[in-house]
């Protein structure tokens, strides 16, 4: 193999900031489900299923866990299938990853924000740094510039204009993993804000996902809703149906509630072990109720219709809007025109060397 000199450029003072933010909730690395189910989680016209399957087959969820293990970070699969580091922290994995890259000869250059890119042989890149503009040349450039929802981590989305200036066709940035707003009075679900809807099933246009949602001041958040996002965006009037008790059949629910003649939601909580969040939905969503028979309530528990207004907007710095794109700039075989001073944000590194 021909050896290569690799430099990773980061616009912020340190690398991996988005990685660390993801670690605040335990760092969900991947999911332990089978490959075919795993591939089905990714949808969209820009993602041909066969191409995606071939890519993931060469680097699937099992490979990712092996990669972490090779860095001496043990992982585990939760009951939901989500895979986390045993420590539930991102920093140890990030430190081990950076050490491995340094050992392989990768050079890190922080405080380098890509300003211009001029394709050619070699390619010419202009970075904005605290010391002024810096021009470099590279044989190969890999762009990995993040989305637009977390500017404090370097994800500003400024690269869209840069690439369009080079004639590269782009699609507008839009929320991917995001919550959805519900048309309701602002105060109606305050009692349930932040409460989880555990062990529920969510469906839209024949597609069903199971998992957990969270009630928010504007609507709903959670993995099953994120997975249904591509389906919901194709609907003229997006709506979901919630199965609040997927472990029970409709007949079983009706049987448990058939003797109820008043205080229907309270009795459902007691007899079906309904959560506070589920009861809040049944009580306060304006298009539901009033409950005057156990049969009508049973139907709503098994298939609770919820019209949706819109996905949460791509709001700067919002934890409720996470984009699919999240990646840094890596020029290969780099020829520097000037050498930046050492940066205190990174530990001292060994001299770079070539590697296969």
Coordinates of N, CA, C and O in Angstrom, one line a residue, residues 179-320:
X179 N -38.8 15.9 17.1 CA -40.1 15.7 17.7 C -41.1 16.3 16.7 O -40.8 17.0 15.8
X180 N -42.4 16.1 17.0 CA -43.5 16.6 16.2 C -44.4 17.4 17.1 O -44.7 17.1 18.3
X181 N -45.0 18.5 16.6 CA -45.9 19.4 17.3 C -47.3 18.9 17.2 O -47.7 18.3 16.2
X182 N -48.1 19.1 18.3 CA -49.5 18.6 18.3 C -50.3 19.9 18.4 O -50.0 20.8 19.2
X183 N -51.5 19.9 17.7 CA -52.4 21.0 17.8 C -53.2 20.9 19.1 O -54.2 20.1 19.2
X184 N -52.9 21.7 20.1 CA -53.6 21.6 21.4 C -53.3 22.9 22.2 O -52.3 23.6 21.9
X185 N -54.1 23.2 23.2 CA -53.8 24.3 24.0 C -52.5 24.1 24.7 O -52.2 23.0 25.2
X186 N -51.7 25.2 24.8 CA -50.3 25.1 25.4 C -50.3 24.5 26.8 O -49.4 23.8 27.1
X187 N -51.3 24.8 27.6 CA -51.3 24.3 28.9 C -51.9 22.9 29.1 O -51.8 22.3 30.2
X188 N -52.4 22.3 28.1 CA -53.2 21.1 28.3 C -52.4 19.9 28.7 O -52.9 19.0 29.4
X189 N -51.1 19.8 28.4 CA -50.3 18.7 28.7 C -49.1 19.1 29.7 O -48.2 18.3 29.8
X190 N -49.2 20.2 30.3 CA -48.2 20.6 31.2 C -48.0 19.6 32.3 O -46.9 19.3 32.8
X191 N -49.1 19.0 32.8 CA -49.0 18.0 33.8 C -48.2 16.8 33.4 O -47.6 16.1 34.3
X192 N -48.1 16.5 32.1 CA -47.3 15.4 31.6 C -46.0 15.7 31.0 O -45.3 14.8 30.6
X193 N -45.6 17.0 31.0 CA -44.4 17.4 30.3 C -43.2 16.6 30.9 O -43.0 16.6 32.1
X194 N -42.4 16.0 30.0 CA -41.2 15.3 30.5 C -41.4 13.9 30.9 O -40.5 13.1 31.2
X195 N -42.7 13.4 31.0 CA -43.0 12.1 31.4 C -42.9 11.1 30.2 O -43.3 11.5 29.1
X196 N -42.5 9.9 30.4 CA -42.3 8.9 29.3 C -43.6 8.1 29.1 O -44.3 7.8 30.0
X197 N -43.8 7.8 27.8 CA -44.8 6.8 27.4 C -44.0 5.6 27.1 O -43.5 5.4 26.0
X198 N -43.9 4.7 28.0 CA -43.1 3.5 27.9 C -43.9 2.3 27.3 O -45.1 2.2 27.4
X199 N -43.2 1.5 26.5 CA -43.8 0.2 26.0 C -45.1 0.5 25.2 O -46.1 -0.1 25.4
X200 N -44.9 1.4 24.2 CA -46.1 1.7 23.3 C -45.7 1.3 21.9 O -44.5 1.1 21.6
X201 N -46.7 1.3 21.1 CA -46.5 1.0 19.6 C -47.1 2.2 18.9 O -48.2 2.7 19.2
X202 N -46.4 2.6 17.8 CA -46.8 3.8 17.1 C -46.9 3.4 15.6 O -46.1 2.7 15.1
X203 N -48.0 3.8 14.9 CA -48.1 3.4 13.5 C -48.6 4.6 12.7 O -49.2 5.6 13.2
X204 N -48.2 4.6 11.4 CA -48.6 5.6 10.5 C -48.5 4.9 9.1 O -47.5 4.4 8.7
X205 N -49.6 5.0 8.3 CA -49.7 4.4 7.0 C -49.2 3.0 6.9 O -48.4 2.6 6.1
X206 N -49.6 2.2 7.9 CA -49.2 0.8 7.9 C -47.9 0.4 8.4 O -47.5 -0.8 8.5
X207 N -47.1 1.4 8.8 CA -45.7 1.2 9.3 C -45.8 1.3 10.8 O -46.4 2.3 11.3
X208 N -45.3 0.3 11.6 CA -45.4 0.3 13.0 C -44.1 0.3 13.7 O -43.2 -0.4 13.2
X209 N -43.9 1.0 14.7 CA -42.6 1.0 15.5 C -43.0 1.0 17.0 O -43.9 1.6 17.4
X210 N -42.2 0.2 17.7 CA -42.4 0.1 19.2 C -41.3 0.8 19.9 O -40.2 1.0 19.4
X211 N -41.6 1.2 21.1 CA -40.5 1.8 21.9 C -41.1 2.8 23.0 O -42.1 2.5 23.6
X212 N -40.5 3.9 23.1 CA -40.8 4.9 24.1 C -40.9 6.3 23.6 O -40.0 6.7 22.8
X213 N -41.9 7.1 24.0 CA -42.0 8.5 23.6 C -41.9 9.3 24.9 O -42.1 8.8 26.0
X214 N -41.7 10.6 24.7 CA -41.7 11.6 25.8 C -42.7 12.7 25.5 O -42.7 13.2 24.3
X215 N -43.6 13.0 26.4 CA -44.5 14.2 26.2 C -43.7 15.5 26.5 O -43.0 15.6 27.5
X216 N -43.8 16.4 25.5 CA -43.2 17.7 25.7 C -44.2 18.8 25.7 O -45.4 18.6 25.4
X217 N -43.7 20.0 25.9 CA -44.7 21.2 25.9 C -45.3 21.5 24.6 O -46.3 22.1 24.4
X218 N -44.6 21.0 23.5 CA -45.1 21.2 22.1 C -45.7 20.0 21.5 O -46.4 20.1 20.5
X219 N -45.4 18.8 22.1 CA -46.0 17.6 21.4 C -45.3 16.3 21.9 O -45.3 16.0 23.1
X220 N -44.7 15.6 21.0 CA -44.1 14.3 21.3 C -42.7 14.2 20.8 O -42.3 14.8 19.7
X221 N -41.8 13.4 21.5 CA -40.4 13.1 21.1 C -40.2 11.6 21.3 O -40.9 11.0 22.1
X222 N -39.2 11.1 20.6 CA -38.8 9.7 20.9 C -38.5 8.9 19.6 O -38.9 9.2 18.5
X223 N -37.8 7.8 19.9 CA -37.3 7.0 18.8 C -38.3 6.5 17.8 O -38.1 6.6 16.6
X224 N -39.4 5.9 18.3 CA -40.4 5.4 17.3 C -40.9 6.5 16.4 O -41.1 6.3 15.2
X225 N -41.0 7.7 16.9 CA -41.5 8.9 16.1 C -40.4 9.3 15.1 O -40.7 9.6 14.0
X226 N -39.2 9.3 15.5 CA -38.1 9.6 14.6 C -38.1 8.6 13.4 O -37.9 9.0 12.3
X227 N -38.3 7.3 13.7 CA -38.2 6.3 12.7 C -39.4 6.4 11.7 O -39.3 6.0 10.5
X228 N -40.5 7.0 12.2 CA -41.6 7.2 11.3 C -41.6 8.5 10.5 O -42.4 8.8 9.7
X229 N -40.6 9.3 10.8 CA -40.4 10.6 10.2 C -40.6 10.6 8.7 O -41.3 11.4 8.1
X230 N -39.8 9.7 8.0 CA -39.9 9.7 6.5 C -41.4 9.4 6.0 O -41.8 9.9 5.0
X231 N -42.1 8.5 6.7 CA -43.5 8.2 6.3 C -44.4 9.5 6.6 O -45.2 9.8 5.8
X232 N -44.2 10.1 7.8 CA -45.1 11.2 8.1 C -44.9 12.4 7.2 O -45.8 13.1 6.9
X233 N -43.7 12.6 6.7 CA -43.4 13.7 5.8 C -44.1 13.5 4.4 O -44.2 14.5 3.7
X234 N -44.5 12.3 4.1 CA -45.2 12.1 2.8 C -46.7 12.3 3.0 O -47.4 12.3 1.9
X235 N -47.2 12.5 4.2 CA -48.6 12.6 4.4 C -49.1 14.0 4.3 O -48.5 14.9 4.9
X236 N -50.2 14.3 3.6 CA -50.7 15.6 3.5 C -51.2 16.1 4.9 O -50.9 17.3 5.2
X237 N -51.8 15.2 5.6 CA -52.2 15.6 7.0 C -51.6 14.5 7.9 O -52.2 13.5 8.2
X238 N -50.3 14.7 8.4 CA -49.6 13.7 9.2 C -50.4 13.4 10.5 O -50.9 14.3 11.1
X239 N -50.4 12.1 10.8 CA -51.1 11.7 12.0 C -50.5 10.3 12.4 O -50.0 9.6 11.6
X240 N -50.6 10.0 13.7 CA -50.1 8.7 14.2 C -51.3 8.1 15.0 O -52.2 8.7 15.4
X241 N -51.2 6.8 15.2 CA -52.1 6.0 16.0 C -51.2 5.4 17.1 O -50.2 4.7 16.8
X242 N -51.5 5.7 18.4 CA -50.8 5.1 19.5 C -51.5 3.9 20.1 O -52.7 4.0 20.4
X243 N -50.8 2.8 20.2 CA -51.3 1.7 21.0 C -50.7 1.8 22.3 O -49.5 1.5 22.5
X244 N -51.4 2.2 23.3 CA -50.9 2.5 24.6 C -50.7 1.2 25.4 O -50.0 1.2 26.5
X245 N -51.3 0.1 25.0 CA -51.1 -1.2 25.6 C -50.9 -2.3 24.6 O -51.8 -3.2 24.4
X246 N -49.8 -2.3 23.9 CA -49.6 -3.3 22.8 C -49.5 -4.8 23.3 O -49.7 -5.7 22.6
X247 N -49.3 -4.9 24.6 CA -49.2 -6.3 25.2 C -50.6 -6.9 25.4 O -50.7 -8.1 25.7
X248 N -51.7 -6.1 25.3 CA -53.0 -6.5 25.5 C -53.8 -6.5 24.1 O -53.5 -5.5 23.4
X249 N -54.7 -7.4 23.9 CA -55.5 -7.3 22.8 C -56.7 -6.4 23.1 O -57.0 -6.1 24.3
X250 N -57.4 -5.9 22.1 CA -58.6 -5.1 22.3 C -59.6 -5.8 23.2 O -60.2 -5.2 24.1
X251 N -59.8 -7.1 22.9 CA -60.8 -7.8 23.7 C -60.4 -7.9 25.2 O -61.2 -7.8 26.1
X252 N -59.1 -8.1 25.4 CA -58.6 -8.1 26.8 C -58.8 -6.8 27.5 O -59.2 -6.8 28.7
X253 N -58.6 -5.7 26.8 CA -58.8 -4.4 27.4 C -60.3 -4.2 27.7 O -60.7 -3.7 28.8
X254 N -61.1 -4.5 26.8 CA -62.6 -4.4 27.0 C -63.1 -5.2 28.2 O -63.9 -4.8 28.9
X255 N -62.5 -6.4 28.3 CA -62.9 -7.3 29.4 C -62.5 -6.7 30.7 O -63.3 -6.7 31.7
X256 N -61.4 -6.1 30.8 CA -60.9 -5.5 32.1 C -61.7 -4.2 32.4 O -61.8 -3.8 33.6
X257 N -62.2 -3.5 31.4 CA -62.9 -2.3 31.7 C -64.5 -2.4 31.6 O -65.2 -1.4 31.8
X258 N -65.0 -3.6 31.3 CA -66.4 -3.7 31.0 C -67.3 -3.3 32.2 O -68.4 -2.8 32.0
X259 N -66.8 -3.4 33.4 CA -67.7 -3.1 34.6 C -67.6 -1.7 35.0 O -68.3 -1.3 35.9
X260 N -66.7 -0.9 34.3 CA -66.5 0.5 34.7 C -67.7 1.3 34.2 O -68.2 1.2 33.1
X261 N -68.3 2.2 35.1 CA -69.4 3.0 34.8 C -69.1 4.5 35.0 O -70.0 5.3 34.7
X262 N -68.0 4.8 35.6 CA -67.6 6.2 35.8 C -66.1 6.3 36.1 O -65.5 5.3 36.2
X263 N -65.6 7.6 36.1 CA -64.2 7.8 36.3 C -63.3 6.8 35.4 O -62.5 6.1 35.9
X264 N -63.6 6.9 34.1 CA -63.1 5.9 33.2 C -61.6 5.9 33.1 O -60.9 4.8 33.2
X265 N -61.0 7.1 33.0 CA -59.5 7.1 32.9 C -58.9 6.7 34.2 O -57.9 5.9 34.1
X266 N -59.4 7.1 35.3 CA -58.8 6.7 36.6 C -58.9 5.2 36.7 O -58.0 4.5 37.2
X267 N -60.0 4.6 36.3 CA -60.2 3.1 36.4 C -59.2 2.4 35.4 O -58.7 1.3 35.7
X268 N -59.0 3.0 34.3 CA -58.1 2.4 33.3 C -56.7 2.4 33.9 O -55.9 1.4 33.7
X269 N -56.3 3.5 34.5 CA -55.0 3.5 35.2 C -54.8 2.4 36.2 O -53.8 1.7 36.2
X270 N -55.9 2.2 37.0 CA -55.8 1.1 38.0 C -55.8 -0.3 37.4 O -55.0 -1.1 37.8
X271 N -56.7 -0.5 36.5 CA -56.9 -1.9 36.0 C -55.9 -2.3 35.0 O -55.7 -3.5 34.8
X272 N -55.4 -1.3 34.2 CA -54.4 -1.6 33.2 C -53.0 -1.2 33.4 O -52.1 -1.3 32.6
X273 N -52.8 -0.6 34.6 CA -51.5 0.0 35.0 C -51.0 1.0 34.0 O -49.9 1.0 33.5
X274 N -51.9 1.9 33.7 CA -51.6 3.0 32.7 C -50.7 4.0 33.3 O -50.8 4.3 34.5
X275 N -49.8 4.5 32.5 CA -48.8 5.5 33.0 C -49.5 6.9 33.2 O -50.6 7.2 32.6
X276 N -48.8 7.8 33.9 CA -49.3 9.2 34.1 C -49.4 9.9 32.7 O -50.4 10.6 32.4
X277 N -48.4 9.6 31.9 CA -48.4 10.3 30.6 C -49.5 9.8 29.7 O -50.2 10.6 29.0
X278 N -49.8 8.5 29.7 CA -50.9 8.0 28.9 C -52.2 8.5 29.4 O -53.1 8.9 28.6
X279 N -52.4 8.6 30.7 CA -53.7 9.1 31.2 C -53.8 10.6 30.9 O -54.9 11.1 30.6
X280 N -52.7 11.3 30.9 CA -52.8 12.8 30.5 C -53.2 13.0 29.1 O -54.0 13.9 28.8
X281 N -52.7 12.1 28.2 CA -53.1 12.2 26.8 C -54.7 11.9 26.7 O -55.4 12.7 26.0
X282 N -55.1 10.9 27.4 CA -56.5 10.5 27.3 C -57.4 11.6 27.9 O -58.5 11.8 27.4
X283 N -56.9 12.3 28.9 CA -57.7 13.3 29.6 C -57.7 14.7 28.9 O -58.7 15.4 28.8
X284 N -56.6 15.1 28.3 CA -56.4 16.5 27.9 C -56.3 16.7 26.4 O -56.4 17.9 26.0
X285 N -56.1 15.7 25.6 CA -56.1 16.0 24.1 C -57.5 16.4 23.7 O -58.4 15.7 24.0
X286 N -57.6 17.6 23.1 CA -59.0 18.1 22.9 C -59.9 17.3 21.9 O -61.1 17.4 22.0
X287 N -59.2 16.5 21.1 CA -60.1 15.7 20.1 C -60.5 14.3 20.7 O -61.2 13.6 20.1
X288 N -60.1 14.0 22.0 CA -60.5 12.8 22.6 C -61.5 13.0 23.7 O -61.6 14.1 24.3
X289 N -62.4 12.0 23.9 CA -63.4 12.1 24.9 C -64.5 13.0 24.5 O -64.6 13.5 23.4
X290 N -65.4 13.4 25.4 CA -65.5 12.8 26.8 C -65.8 11.3 26.8 O -66.5 10.8 25.9
X291 N -65.3 10.6 27.8 CA -65.5 9.2 27.9 C -66.8 8.9 28.6 O -67.0 9.3 29.8
X292 N -67.7 8.2 27.9 CA -68.9 7.9 28.5 C -69.3 6.4 28.4 O -70.4 5.9 28.7
X293 N -68.3 5.6 27.9 CA -68.5 4.1 27.9 C -67.1 3.4 27.9 O -66.1 4.0 27.4
X294 N -67.0 2.3 28.6 CA -65.7 1.6 28.6 C -65.3 1.1 27.2 O -64.1 1.0 26.9
X295 N -66.3 0.9 26.3 CA -65.9 0.4 24.9 C -65.2 1.5 24.2 O -64.2 1.2 23.5
X296 N -65.7 2.7 24.2 CA -65.0 3.8 23.5 C -63.6 4.1 24.0 O -62.7 4.3 23.2
X297 N -63.5 4.0 25.3 CA -62.2 4.2 25.9 C -61.2 3.1 25.5 O -60.0 3.3 25.3
X298 N -61.7 1.9 25.5 CA -60.9 0.7 25.2 C -60.3 0.9 23.7 O -59.2 0.6 23.5
X299 N -61.2 1.3 22.8 CA -60.8 1.6 21.5 C -59.7 2.6 21.4 O -58.7 2.5 20.6
X300 N -59.8 3.7 22.2 CA -58.8 4.8 22.2 C -57.5 4.3 22.8 O -56.4 4.7 22.4
X301 N -57.5 3.5 23.8 CA -56.3 2.9 24.4 C -55.6 2.1 23.4 O -54.3 2.1 23.3
X302 N -56.3 1.3 22.6 CA -55.6 0.4 21.6 C -55.2 1.1 20.4 O -54.3 0.8 19.7
X303 N -56.0 2.2 20.0 CA -55.6 3.0 18.8 C -56.0 4.4 19.1 O -57.1 4.9 18.7
X304 N -55.1 5.1 19.7 CA -55.3 6.5 20.1 C -54.9 7.4 18.9 O -53.7 7.6 18.7
X305 N -55.8 8.1 18.2 CA -55.4 8.9 17.1 C -54.8 10.2 17.5 O -55.4 10.9 18.4
X306 N -53.7 10.6 16.9 CA -53.1 11.9 17.3 C -52.7 12.7 16.0 O -51.7 12.3 15.4
X307 N -53.5 13.7 15.6 CA -53.1 14.5 14.4 C -51.8 15.3 14.8 O -51.7 15.8 15.9
X308 N -50.9 15.4 13.8 CA -49.7 16.1 14.1 C -49.7 17.4 13.2 O -50.2 17.4 12.1
X309 N -49.1 18.5 13.8 CA -49.0 19.7 13.0 C -47.9 19.7 12.0 O -48.0 19.9 10.8
X310 N -46.7 19.6 12.6 CA -45.4 19.7 11.8 C -44.3 19.2 12.6 O -44.3 19.1 13.9
X311 N -43.2 18.8 11.9 CA -41.9 18.4 12.7 C -41.4 19.7 13.3 O -41.6 20.8 12.8
X312 N -40.6 19.5 14.4 CA -39.9 20.6 15.0 C -39.0 21.2 14.0 O -38.3 20.5 13.2
X313 N -38.9 22.6 14.0 CA -38.0 23.2 13.0 C -36.6 23.0 13.3 O -36.2 22.6 14.4
X314 N -35.7 23.2 12.2 CA -34.3 23.1 12.4 C -33.8 24.3 13.2 O -33.4 25.3 12.6
X315 N -33.9 24.1 14.5 CA -33.6 25.3 15.4 C -32.2 25.2 15.9 O -31.7 24.1 16.4
X316 N -31.4 26.3 15.8 CA -30.0 26.3 16.2 C -29.9 25.9 17.6 O -30.6 26.5 18.5
X317 N -29.1 24.9 17.9 CA -28.8 24.5 19.2 C -29.9 23.6 19.9 O -29.9 23.5 21.1
X318 N -30.8 23.1 19.1 CA -31.9 22.4 19.7 C -31.6 20.9 19.8 O -31.2 20.3 18.8
X319 N -31.8 20.3 20.9 CA -31.6 18.9 21.1 C -32.7 18.1 20.5 O -32.7 16.9 20.4
X320 N -33.8 18.8 20.1 CA -34.9 18.1 19.5 C -34.8 17.9 18.0 O -35.7 17.3 17.4

